[in-house]
PDB file of C-alpha atoms in Angstrom:
ATOM      1  CA  UNK O  16       0.095  -0.287  -0.034  1.00 68.00           C
ATOM      2  CA  UNK O  17       2.885   1.882   1.042  1.00 73.00           C
ATOM      3  CA  UNK O  18       4.590   1.938  -2.325  1.00 73.00           C
ATOM      4  CA  UNK O  19       1.013   2.918  -4.307  1.00 73.00           C
ATOM      5  CA  UNK O  20       0.409   5.907  -2.446  1.00 75.00           C
ATOM      6  CA  UNK O  21       3.498   6.865  -2.164  1.00 73.00           C
ATOM      7  CA  UNK O  22       4.541   6.409  -6.184  1.00 73.00           C
ATOM      8  CA  UNK O  23       7.799   4.832  -5.584  1.00 76.00           C
ATOM      9  CA  UNK O  24       9.042   1.918  -4.170  1.00 76.00           C
ATOM     10  CA  UNK O  25      12.080   4.553  -3.233  1.00 77.00           C
ATOM     11  CA  UNK O  26       9.851   7.231  -1.478  1.00 80.00           C
ATOM     12  CA  UNK O  27       7.493   3.880   0.129  1.00 76.00           C
ATOM     13  CA  UNK O  28      11.394   3.006   1.509  1.00 77.00           C
ATOM     14  CA  UNK O  29      11.854   6.079   3.444  1.00 79.00           C
ATOM     15  CA  UNK O  30       8.716   6.172   4.471  1.00 79.00           C
ATOM     16  CA  UNK O  31       8.956   2.872   6.358  1.00 73.00           C
ATOM     17  CA  UNK O  32      12.830   3.766   6.864  1.00 80.00           C
ATOM     18  CA  UNK O  33      13.514   0.662   5.940  1.00 80.00           C
ATOM     19  CA  UNK O  34      16.138   0.196   2.278  1.00 83.00           C
ATOM     20  CA  UNK O  35      14.713   0.118  -0.889  1.00 82.00           C
ATOM     21  CA  UNK O  36      16.064  -3.399  -1.734  1.00 85.00           C
ATOM     22  CA  UNK O  37      13.687  -4.483   1.042  1.00 81.00           C
ATOM     23  CA  UNK O  38      10.503  -2.740   0.156  1.00 74.00           C
ATOM     24  CA  UNK O  39      11.774  -4.431  -3.539  1.00 82.00           C
ATOM     25  CA  UNK O  40      11.588  -7.722  -2.104  1.00 85.00           C
ATOM     26  CA  UNK O  41       8.817  -8.292  -0.007  1.00 84.00           C
ATOM     27  CA  UNK O  42       7.090  -7.033  -3.483  1.00 77.00           C
ATOM     28  CA  UNK O  43       8.455 -10.083  -4.689  1.00 84.00           C
ATOM     29  CA  UNK O  44       7.584 -12.287  -2.510  1.00 85.00           C
ATOM     30  CA  UNK O  45       3.969 -11.608  -2.456  1.00 75.00           C
ATOM     31  CA  UNK O  46       3.828 -11.120  -6.545  1.00 79.00           C
ATOM     32  CA  UNK O  47       4.866 -14.910  -6.190  1.00 87.00           C
ATOM     33  CA  UNK O  48       2.748 -15.598  -3.583  1.00 84.00           C
ATOM     34  CA  UNK O  49       0.138 -14.173  -5.430  1.00 81.00           C
ATOM     35  CA  UNK O  50       1.053 -15.970  -8.768  1.00 85.00           C
ATOM     36  CA  UNK O  51       0.159 -12.221 -10.352  1.00 83.00           C
ATOM     37  CA  UNK O  52       1.662  -9.249 -10.428  1.00 83.00           C
ATOM     38  CA  UNK O  53       0.566  -6.229  -8.671  1.00 78.00           C
ATOM     39  CA  UNK O  54       2.361  -3.089 -10.441  1.00 80.00           C
ATOM     40  CA  UNK O  55       3.858  -2.337 -14.101  1.00 81.00           C
ATOM     41  CA  UNK O  56       7.043  -0.175 -13.131  1.00 73.00           C
ATOM     42  CA  UNK O  57      10.213   1.228 -14.783  1.00 68.00           C
ATOM     43  CA  UNK O  58      13.238   3.197 -13.487  1.00 64.00           C
ATOM     44  CA  UNK O  59      10.575   6.438 -13.540  1.00 70.00           C
ATOM     45  CA  UNK O  60       7.061   5.375 -13.272  1.00 78.00           C
ATOM     46  CA  UNK O  61       4.792   2.623 -12.208  1.00 81.00           C
ATOM     47  CA  UNK O  62       1.169   1.316 -12.635  1.00 79.00           C
ATOM     48  CA  UNK O  63      -1.197  -0.902 -10.363  1.00 82.00           C
ATOM     49  CA  UNK O  64      -2.369  -3.918 -12.964  1.00 83.00           C
ATOM     50  CA  UNK O  65      -6.120  -5.024 -12.789  1.00 83.00           C
ATOM     51  CA  UNK O  66      -4.567  -7.184 -10.557  1.00 81.00           C
ATOM     52  CA  UNK O  67      -2.908  -4.711  -8.938  1.00 78.00           C
ATOM     53  CA  UNK O  68      -5.861  -2.528  -8.636  1.00 83.00           C
ATOM     54  CA  UNK O  69      -8.235  -4.458  -7.348  1.00 86.00           C
ATOM     55  CA  UNK O  70      -5.860  -6.313  -4.465  1.00 83.00           C
ATOM     56  CA  UNK O  71      -5.082  -2.667  -3.599  1.00 79.00           C
ATOM     57  CA  UNK O  72      -8.864  -1.520  -3.354  1.00 87.00           C
ATOM     58  CA  UNK O  73      -9.370  -4.550  -1.089  1.00 85.00           C
ATOM     59  CA  UNK O  74      -6.643  -3.710   1.353  1.00 84.00           C
ATOM     60  CA  UNK O  75      -7.509  -0.250   0.947  1.00 83.00           C
ATOM     61  CA  UNK O  76     -10.805  -1.167   2.651  1.00 85.00           C
ATOM     62  CA  UNK O  77      -9.464  -3.501   5.576  1.00 86.00           C
ATOM     63  CA  UNK O  78      -7.053  -0.953   6.186  1.00 81.00           C
ATOM     64  CA  UNK O  79     -10.117   1.110   7.085  1.00 81.00           C
ATOM     65  CA  UNK O  80     -11.682  -1.986   9.068  1.00 83.00           C
ATOM     66  CA  UNK O  81      -8.637  -2.131  10.763  1.00 78.00           C
ATOM     67  CA  UNK O  82      -8.307   1.540  11.482  1.00 76.00           C
ATOM     68  CA  UNK O  83     -11.570   1.859  13.111  1.00 71.00           C
ATOM     69  CA  UNK O  84     -11.274  -1.376  15.808  1.00 73.00           C
ATOM     70  CA  UNK O  85      -7.904  -0.037  16.862  1.00 67.00           C
ATOM     71  CA  UNK O  86     -10.228   3.158  17.390  1.00 68.00           C
ATOM     72  CA  UNK O  87     -12.708   1.157  19.021  1.00 68.00           C
ATOM     73  CA  UNK O  88     -11.355  -0.576  21.529  1.00 64.00           C
ATOM     74  CA  UNK O  89      -8.683   2.616  22.600  1.00 61.00           C
ATOM     75  CA  UNK O  90     -12.321   4.522  22.741  1.00 60.00           C
ATOM     76  CA  UNK O  91     -14.126   1.507  24.982  1.00 56.00           C
ATOM     77  CA  UNK O  92     -10.985   2.371  27.711  1.00 60.00           C
ATOM     78  CA  UNK O  93     -11.846   6.300  27.386  1.00 65.00           C
ATOM     79  CA  UNK O  94     -15.677   6.246  27.825  1.00 80.00           C
ATOM     80  CA  UNK O  95     -17.713   3.310  29.911  1.00 86.00           C
ATOM     81  CA  UNK O  96     -20.109   2.036  27.122  1.00 89.00           C
ATOM     82  CA  UNK O  97     -21.706  -1.698  26.749  1.00 91.00           C
ATOM     83  CA  UNK O  98     -22.611  -4.486  29.356  1.00 94.00           C
ATOM     84  CA  UNK O  99     -21.084  -4.370  32.708  1.00 96.00           C
ATOM     85  CA  UNK O 100     -22.762  -7.298  35.309  1.00 97.00           C
ATOM     86  CA  UNK O 101     -21.997  -6.930  38.643  1.00 97.00           C
ATOM     87  CA  UNK O 102     -23.179  -8.868  40.852  1.00 96.00           C
ATOM     88  CA  UNK O 103     -23.164  -8.349  44.849  1.00 95.00           C
ATOM     89  CA  UNK O 104     -24.620  -9.899  48.261  1.00 92.00           C
ATOM     90  CA  UNK O 105     -28.676  -8.593  49.581  1.00 89.00           C
ATOM     91  CA  UNK O 106     -26.392  -6.776  52.138  1.00 87.00           C
ATOM     92  CA  UNK O 107     -24.881  -4.790  49.910  1.00 92.00           C
ATOM     93  CA  UNK O 108     -26.497  -4.497  46.666  1.00 93.00           C
ATOM     94  CA  UNK O 109     -28.953  -1.692  47.300  1.00 90.00           C
ATOM     95  CA  UNK O 110     -27.785   0.471  50.248  1.00 89.00           C
ATOM     96  CA  UNK O 111     -23.926   0.180  48.669  1.00 92.00           C
ATOM     97  CA  UNK O 112     -23.090  -0.478  45.340  1.00 95.00           C
ATOM     98  CA  UNK O 113     -26.492   1.063  43.585  1.00 96.00           C
ATOM     99  CA  UNK O 114     -26.207   4.668  44.934  1.00 95.00           C
ATOM    100  CA  UNK O 115     -22.305   4.321  44.442  1.00 96.00           C
ATOM    101  CA  UNK O 116     -22.900   3.159  40.044  1.00 96.00           C
ATOM    102  CA  UNK O 117     -25.507   6.156  40.202  1.00 96.00           C
ATOM    103  CA  UNK O 118     -22.406   8.597  40.854  1.00 95.00           C
ATOM    104  CA  UNK O 119     -20.356   6.636  38.822  1.00 94.00           C
ATOM    105  CA  UNK O 120     -22.622   6.337  35.520  1.00 95.00           C
ATOM    106  CA  UNK O 121     -25.562   8.308  36.113  1.00 94.00           C
ATOM    107  CA  UNK O 122     -26.172   9.997  32.659  1.00 91.00           C
ATOM    108  CA  UNK O 123     -24.354   7.500  30.671  1.00 91.00           C
ATOM    109  CA  UNK O 124     -26.707   6.485  27.504  1.00 90.00           C
ATOM    110  CA  UNK O 125     -23.644   4.195  26.164  1.00 91.00           C
ATOM    111  CA  UNK O 126     -23.532   2.042  29.272  1.00 94.00           C
ATOM    112  CA  UNK O 127     -25.657  -0.854  29.967  1.00 96.00           C
ATOM    113  CA  UNK O 128     -26.059  -2.726  34.080  1.00 96.00           C
ATOM    114  CA  UNK O 129     -26.618  -5.661  34.652  1.00 97.00           C
ATOM    115  CA  UNK O 130     -26.859  -6.619  38.999  1.00 97.00           C
ATOM    116  CA  UNK O 131     -27.203  -9.755  40.259  1.00 96.00           C
ATOM    117  CA  UNK O 132     -28.067  -9.468  44.364  1.00 93.00           C
ATOM    118  CA  UNK O 133     -26.736 -13.002  45.779  1.00 90.00           C
ATOM    119  CA  UNK O 134     -25.486 -14.488  48.802  1.00 87.00           C
ATOM    120  CA  UNK O 135     -23.776 -17.354  47.249  1.00 87.00           C
ATOM    121  CA  UNK O 136     -20.110 -17.137  45.042  1.00 88.00           C
ATOM    122  CA  UNK O 137     -21.113 -17.181  41.682  1.00 88.00           C
ATOM    123  CA  UNK O 138     -18.025 -18.382  38.305  1.00 90.00           C
ATOM    124  CA  UNK O 139     -17.397 -15.165  36.985  1.00 93.00           C
ATOM    125  CA  UNK O 140     -16.085 -17.093  33.887  1.00 89.00           C
ATOM    126  CA  UNK O 141     -19.166 -19.225  33.437  1.00 91.00           C
ATOM    127  CA  UNK O 142     -21.444 -16.650  34.360  1.00 93.00           C
ATOM    128  CA  UNK O 143     -19.520 -13.825  32.472  1.00 94.00           C
ATOM    129  CA  UNK O 144     -19.546 -11.816  35.426  1.00 96.00           C
ATOM    130  CA  UNK O 145     -17.404  -8.097  34.973  1.00 96.00           C
ATOM    131  CA  UNK O 146     -17.024  -7.262  38.851  1.00 97.00           C
ATOM    132  CA  UNK O 147     -17.706  -8.928  41.798  1.00 96.00           C
ATOM    133  CA  UNK O 148     -18.189  -7.603  45.643  1.00 96.00           C
ATOM    134  CA  UNK O 149     -18.145  -9.927  48.165  1.00 94.00           C
ATOM    135  CA  UNK O 150     -17.696 -10.427  52.079  1.00 92.00           C
ATOM    136  CA  UNK O 151     -14.074 -11.587  53.233  1.00 88.00           C
ATOM    137  CA  UNK O 152     -10.889 -12.858  51.074  1.00 83.00           C
ATOM    138  CA  UNK O 153     -11.653 -15.019  47.926  1.00 84.00           C
ATOM    139  CA  UNK O 154      -9.304 -18.114  47.729  1.00 83.00           C
ATOM    140  CA  UNK O 155      -9.989 -17.884  44.336  1.00 76.00           C
ATOM    141  CA  UNK O 156      -5.935 -17.764  42.362  1.00 77.00           C
ATOM    142  CA  UNK O 157      -7.282 -16.183  38.979  1.00 84.00           C
ATOM    143  CA  UNK O 158      -9.226 -13.346  40.335  1.00 90.00           C
ATOM    144  CA  UNK O 159      -7.712  -9.943  40.345  1.00 92.00           C
ATOM    145  CA  UNK O 160      -8.636  -8.635  44.397  1.00 93.00           C
ATOM    146  CA  UNK O 161      -9.045  -5.231  45.983  1.00 94.00           C
ATOM    147  CA  UNK O 162     -10.040  -4.749  49.616  1.00 95.00           C
ATOM    148  CA  UNK O 163     -12.572  -2.152  49.408  1.00 95.00           C
ATOM    149  CA  UNK O 164     -13.030  -1.616  53.280  1.00 93.00           C
ATOM    150  CA  UNK O 165     -14.960  -2.774  56.653  1.00 93.00           C
ATOM    151  CA  UNK O 166     -17.873  -2.967  57.913  1.00 93.00           C
ATOM    152  CA  UNK O 167     -19.537  -4.575  61.622  1.00 93.00           C
ATOM    153  CA  UNK O 168     -22.499  -6.592  61.996  1.00 94.00           C
ATOM    154  CA  UNK O 169     -25.109  -5.100  65.181  1.00 94.00           C
ATOM    155  CA  UNK O 170     -26.969  -7.807  66.744  1.00 94.00           C
ATOM    156  CA  UNK O 171     -30.525  -5.263  66.785  1.00 94.00           C
ATOM    157  CA  UNK O 172     -33.903  -5.952  67.551  1.00 93.00           C
ATOM    158  CA  UNK O 173     -37.112  -3.666  67.042  1.00 94.00           C
ATOM    159  CA  UNK O 174     -37.129  -0.180  68.758  1.00 91.00           C
ATOM    160  CA  UNK O 175     -40.863  -0.480  68.457  1.00 89.00           C
ATOM    161  CA  UNK O 176     -41.953  -4.118  69.643  1.00 89.00           C
ATOM    162  CA  UNK O 177     -38.537  -4.983  71.046  1.00 86.00           C
ATOM    163  CA  UNK O 178     -37.749  -8.491  71.846  1.00 78.00           C
ATOM    164  CA  UNK O 179     -35.934  -8.728  75.004  1.00 77.00           C
ATOM    165  CA  UNK O 180     -36.323  -6.253  78.863  1.00 60.00           C
ATOM    166  CA  UNK O 181     -33.826  -4.241  79.991  1.00 49.00           C
ATOM    167  CA  UNK O 182     -32.461  -3.682  76.388  1.00 43.00           C
ATOM    168  CA  UNK O 183     -32.053  -0.342  76.264  1.00 38.00           C
ATOM    169  CA  UNK O 184     -31.153   2.620  74.026  1.00 35.00           C
ATOM    170  CA  UNK O 185     -27.927   4.818  74.856  1.00 38.00           C
ATOM    171  CA  UNK O 186     -28.786   7.237  77.717  1.00 34.00           C
ATOM    172  CA  UNK O 187     -32.379   5.921  78.010  1.00 35.00           C
ATOM    173  CA  UNK O 188     -33.438   5.352  81.553  1.00 33.00           C
ATOM    174  CA  UNK O 189     -33.864   1.911  81.066  1.00 36.00           C
ATOM    175  CA  UNK O 190     -30.822  -0.770  82.611  1.00 36.00           C
ATOM    176  CA  UNK O 191     -28.727  -1.878  78.947  1.00 46.00           C
ATOM    177  CA  UNK O 192     -25.686  -4.496  79.153  1.00 53.00           C
ATOM    178  CA  UNK O 193     -22.511  -3.033  80.421  1.00 53.00           C
ATOM    179  CA  UNK O 194     -19.736  -3.263  78.548  1.00 56.00           C
ATOM    180  CA  UNK O 195     -17.109  -4.102  81.229  1.00 60.00           C
ATOM    181  CA  UNK O 196     -19.405  -6.687  82.458  1.00 65.00           C
ATOM    182  CA  UNK O 197     -19.806 -10.268  80.982  1.00 69.00           C
ATOM    183  CA  UNK O 198     -23.259 -10.450  78.462  1.00 75.00           C
ATOM    184  CA  UNK O 199     -25.940 -12.067  80.529  1.00 74.00           C
ATOM    185  CA  UNK O 200     -26.361 -15.892  78.959  1.00 74.00           C
ATOM    186  CA  UNK O 201     -29.518 -15.397  78.921  1.00 77.00           C
ATOM    187  CA  UNK O 202     -29.862 -13.495  75.736  1.00 87.00           C
ATOM    188  CA  UNK O 203     -28.757 -16.704  73.976  1.00 89.00           C
ATOM    189  CA  UNK O 204     -32.368 -17.371  74.262  1.00 89.00           C
ATOM    190  CA  UNK O 205     -33.666 -14.723  72.766  1.00 91.00           C
ATOM    191  CA  UNK O 206     -36.036 -15.645  69.163  1.00 94.00           C
ATOM    192  CA  UNK O 207     -33.383 -14.793  66.703  1.00 96.00           C
ATOM    193  CA  UNK O 208     -33.887 -14.124  62.826  1.00 97.00           C
ATOM    194  CA  UNK O 209     -30.972 -15.693  60.853  1.00 96.00           C
ATOM    195  CA  UNK O 210     -30.428 -15.479  57.059  1.00 93.00           C
ATOM    196  CA  UNK O 211     -30.041 -18.087  55.276  1.00 91.00           C
ATOM    197  CA  UNK O 212     -26.306 -18.342  55.062  1.00 90.00           C
ATOM    198  CA  UNK O 213     -26.402 -18.807  58.884  1.00 92.00           C
ATOM    199  CA  UNK O 214     -27.558 -21.921  59.603  1.00 91.00           C
ATOM    200  CA  UNK O 215     -29.267 -23.427  62.553  1.00 95.00           C
ATOM    201  CA  UNK O 216     -27.214 -22.768  65.494  1.00 96.00           C
ATOM    202  CA  UNK O 217     -25.270 -18.975  65.054  1.00 95.00           C
ATOM    203  CA  UNK O 218     -22.041 -17.973  67.191  1.00 95.00           C
ATOM    204  CA  UNK O 219     -20.893 -14.555  67.705  1.00 94.00           C
ATOM    205  CA  UNK O 220     -18.234 -13.574  69.380  1.00 94.00           C
ATOM    206  CA  UNK O 221     -18.679 -10.193  71.734  1.00 92.00           C
ATOM    207  CA  UNK O 222     -15.401  -7.804  72.384  1.00 91.00           C
ATOM    208  CA  UNK O 223     -16.326  -4.830  75.112  1.00 89.00           C
ATOM    209  CA  UNK O 224     -15.335  -1.713  74.367  1.00 87.00           C
ATOM    210  CA  UNK O 225     -13.806  -0.905  77.561  1.00 86.00           C
ATOM    211  CA  UNK O 226     -11.492  -3.892  78.095  1.00 85.00           C
ATOM    212  CA  UNK O 227     -11.542  -5.182  75.225  1.00 87.00           C
ATOM    213  CA  UNK O 228     -12.347  -9.073  76.642  1.00 89.00           C
ATOM    214  CA  UNK O 229     -13.859 -11.821  74.438  1.00 91.00           C
ATOM    215  CA  UNK O 230     -17.070 -13.475  74.890  1.00 91.00           C
ATOM    216  CA  UNK O 231     -18.737 -16.118  72.524  1.00 92.00           C
ATOM    217  CA  UNK O 232     -22.877 -16.450  72.190  1.00 92.00           C
ATOM    218  CA  UNK O 233     -25.006 -18.991  70.257  1.00 94.00           C
ATOM    219  CA  UNK O 234     -28.065 -18.402  69.410  1.00 95.00           C
ATOM    220  CA  UNK O 235     -30.064 -21.006  67.249  1.00 95.00           C
ATOM    221  CA  UNK O 236     -32.593 -19.912  64.786  1.00 96.00           C
ATOM    222  CA  UNK O 237     -36.045 -18.886  64.989  1.00 96.00           C
ATOM    223  CA  UNK O 238     -37.202 -17.478  61.852  1.00 97.00           C
ATOM    224  CA  UNK O 239     -35.201 -18.057  58.357  1.00 96.00           C
ATOM    225  CA  UNK O 240     -34.996 -16.131  55.703  1.00 95.00           C
ATOM    226  CA  UNK O 241     -33.499 -15.461  52.332  1.00 90.00           C
ATOM    227  CA  UNK O 242     -31.778 -12.043  51.636  1.00 90.00           C
ATOM    228  CA  UNK O 243     -31.068  -9.354  54.594  1.00 91.00           C
ATOM    229  CA  UNK O 244     -34.504  -6.988  53.501  1.00 92.00           C
ATOM    230  CA  UNK O 245     -36.552  -9.444  54.944  1.00 94.00           C
ATOM    231  CA  UNK O 246     -34.528 -10.883  58.183  1.00 95.00           C
ATOM    232  CA  UNK O 247     -34.431  -6.824  58.781  1.00 96.00           C
ATOM    233  CA  UNK O 248     -38.730  -6.183  58.444  1.00 96.00           C
ATOM    234  CA  UNK O 249     -38.629  -9.648  60.679  1.00 97.00           C
ATOM    235  CA  UNK O 250     -36.472  -7.764  63.316  1.00 96.00           C
ATOM    236  CA  UNK O 251     -38.814  -4.514  63.575  1.00 96.00           C
ATOM    237  CA  UNK O 252     -42.148  -6.432  63.341  1.00 95.00           C
ATOM    238  CA  UNK O 253     -40.383  -8.365  66.408  1.00 94.00           C
ATOM    239  CA  UNK O 254     -40.130 -11.639  66.396  1.00 95.00           C
ATOM    240  CA  UNK O 255     -36.484 -11.744  67.002  1.00 94.00           C
ATOM    241  CA  UNK O 256     -33.094 -10.308  67.540  1.00 95.00           C
ATOM    242  CA  UNK O 257     -30.228 -10.812  64.345  1.00 96.00           C
ATOM    243  CA  UNK O 258     -27.635  -9.169  62.592  1.00 96.00           C
ATOM    244  CA  UNK O 259     -27.898  -5.991  60.766  1.00 95.00           C
ATOM    245  CA  UNK O 260     -24.902  -4.280  59.497  1.00 94.00           C
ATOM    246  CA  UNK O 261     -24.199  -1.063  61.338  1.00 92.00           C
ATOM    247  CA  UNK O 262     -24.327   1.186  58.283  1.00 91.00           C
ATOM    248  CA  UNK O 263     -28.025  -0.180  57.748  1.00 92.00           C
ATOM    249  CA  UNK O 264     -28.682  -0.008  60.856  1.00 92.00           C
ATOM    250  CA  UNK O 265     -28.481   3.687  61.152  1.00 90.00           C
ATOM    251  CA  UNK O 266     -30.576   4.061  58.790  1.00 90.00           C
ATOM    252  CA  UNK O 267     -33.361   2.233  60.200  1.00 93.00           C
ATOM    253  CA  UNK O 268     -32.582   4.105  63.909  1.00 92.00           C
ATOM    254  CA  UNK O 269     -36.424   4.839  63.953  1.00 94.00           C
ATOM    255  CA  UNK O 270     -37.018   1.139  64.043  1.00 95.00           C
ATOM    256  CA  UNK O 271     -33.975  -0.771  64.831  1.00 95.00           C
ATOM    257  CA  UNK O 272     -31.194  -0.477  68.373  1.00 91.00           C
ATOM    258  CA  UNK O 273     -28.614  -2.271  68.507  1.00 90.00           C
ATOM    259  CA  UNK O 274     -28.685  -4.713  71.736  1.00 87.00           C
ATOM    260  CA  UNK O 275     -25.239  -4.823  72.516  1.00 83.00           C
ATOM    261  CA  UNK O 276     -24.051  -0.776  72.090  1.00 81.00           C
ATOM    262  CA  UNK O 277     -20.740  -1.511  74.548  1.00 85.00           C
ATOM    263  CA  UNK O 278     -19.896  -5.085  72.344  1.00 90.00           C
ATOM    264  CA  UNK O 279     -18.662  -5.298  69.171  1.00 92.00           C
ATOM    265  CA  UNK O 280     -18.929  -8.370  66.373  1.00 94.00           C
ATOM    266  CA  UNK O 281     -15.577  -8.739  64.434  1.00 92.00           C
ATOM    267  CA  UNK O 282     -15.351  -6.683  61.152  1.00 93.00           C
ATOM    268  CA  UNK O 283     -15.993  -7.743  57.773  1.00 93.00           C
ATOM    269  CA  UNK O 284     -14.015  -6.386  54.899  1.00 94.00           C
ATOM    270  CA  UNK O 285     -15.333  -5.734  51.549  1.00 95.00           C
ATOM    271  CA  UNK O 286     -13.153  -6.604  48.216  1.00 96.00           C
ATOM    272  CA  UNK O 287     -13.643  -6.501  44.467  1.00 96.00           C
ATOM    273  CA  UNK O 288     -12.700  -9.023  42.437  1.00 96.00           C
ATOM    274  CA  UNK O 289     -12.406  -9.069  38.239  1.00 96.00           C
ATOM    275  CA  UNK O 290     -11.114 -11.734  36.649  1.00 94.00           C
ATOM    276  CA  UNK O 291      -9.185  -9.319  34.212  1.00 92.00           C
ATOM    277  CA  UNK O 292      -5.690 -10.317  34.836  1.00 88.00           C
ATOM    278  CA  UNK O 293      -3.982  -7.602  31.812  1.00 84.00           C
ATOM    279  CA  UNK O 294      -5.673  -3.791  31.852  1.00 86.00           C
ATOM    280  CA  UNK O 295      -8.774  -3.318  33.391  1.00 91.00           C
ATOM    281  CA  UNK O 296     -11.924  -1.699  31.634  1.00 91.00           C
ATOM    282  CA  UNK O 297     -12.637   1.526  32.362  1.00 92.00           C
ATOM    283  CA  UNK O 298     -16.337   0.633  33.373  1.00 94.00           C
ATOM    284  CA  UNK O 299     -15.357  -2.178  36.146  1.00 95.00           C
ATOM    285  CA  UNK O 300     -12.200   0.236  37.284  1.00 95.00           C
ATOM    286  CA  UNK O 301     -14.430   3.961  38.187  1.00 95.00           C
ATOM    287  CA  UNK O 302     -17.371   1.217  39.999  1.00 96.00           C
ATOM    288  CA  UNK O 303     -13.981   0.521  41.956  1.00 97.00           C
ATOM    289  CA  UNK O 304     -13.191   3.498  42.733  1.00 96.00           C
ATOM    290  CA  UNK O 305     -16.626   4.922  43.669  1.00 96.00           C
ATOM    291  CA  UNK O 306     -17.575   1.936  45.272  1.00 96.00           C
ATOM    292  CA  UNK O 307     -14.463   2.606  47.788  1.00 95.00           C
ATOM    293  CA  UNK O 308     -15.007   5.767  47.977  1.00 94.00           C
ATOM    294  CA  UNK O 309     -19.375   5.586  49.308  1.00 91.00           C
ATOM    295  CA  UNK O 310     -18.121   2.537  51.849  1.00 89.00           C
ATOM    296  CA  UNK O 311     -15.367   4.843  53.198  1.00 87.00           C
ATOM    297  CA  UNK O 312     -18.098   7.485  52.992  1.00 82.00           C
ATOM    298  CA  UNK O 313     -20.935   4.444  55.033  1.00 75.00           C
ATOM    299  CA  UNK O 314     -17.605   4.555  57.987  1.00 67.00           C
ATOM    300  CA  UNK O 315     -16.505   7.900  58.460  1.00 65.00           C
ATOM    301  CA  UNK O 316     -20.454   8.592  59.888  1.00 63.00           C
ATOM    302  CA  UNK O 317     -19.492   5.922  62.892  1.00 57.00           C
TER     303      UNK O 317
END
């Protein structure tokens, strides 16, 4: 193509920064492989043969397609477009992930979100998932992982229909459990609302905020739901106590109250995982960044 566009083998060699003999040899090899003469040339002039003209036009079209594909691939890293498939636990999707995605992509008409709320771990390659948010470190060696932050669960009861007597809000006139004394084991007999992933018997390790002593309490499932929102509804209606992420408990402050404010459960680290080993797509990068910011903002409210 350069021989034709430049007007001569000499000028093509100069443009390609190779010797004239190299260009002449490559043209000869091409004609031999095709079995046709592409270019008629003398010391002063050159002309395409009929076969050469057809071949040249086809190459020009292929070159345009290649350049277009190249530019589109580069543009994909400049502006998010196409499908972005994200999975996350029920506890995080509506309260954390969706608001973060709204800040990252609101107004982008070229991006199509596909969200999956699930408390089970999916195979990212098999399910064609671009990004998943998980609680806890994964042992999947074929995935890139980044720690985004953490939250703590709180054992909560209904503010309107308290399940436990003597469990009060901080600052109220009623007695509440002191964090420098052991938690009464009688609390273990309270009706417990469990998410389906927790099982029938649930053990929590509580840490005193004052003396840092640990205490293990074991609860038995009374009621069960397969998603966090239903668990919260059951707790709010006075069916029992159960764990709720701290940042969600704060949003339900009018209907939920922590049972043991002087104690805390262990941190739950949140990780972003994706299958891209090379350059991470811009949409995935933006989603991770915004989710990390949103989680940091929630943590700063403690």
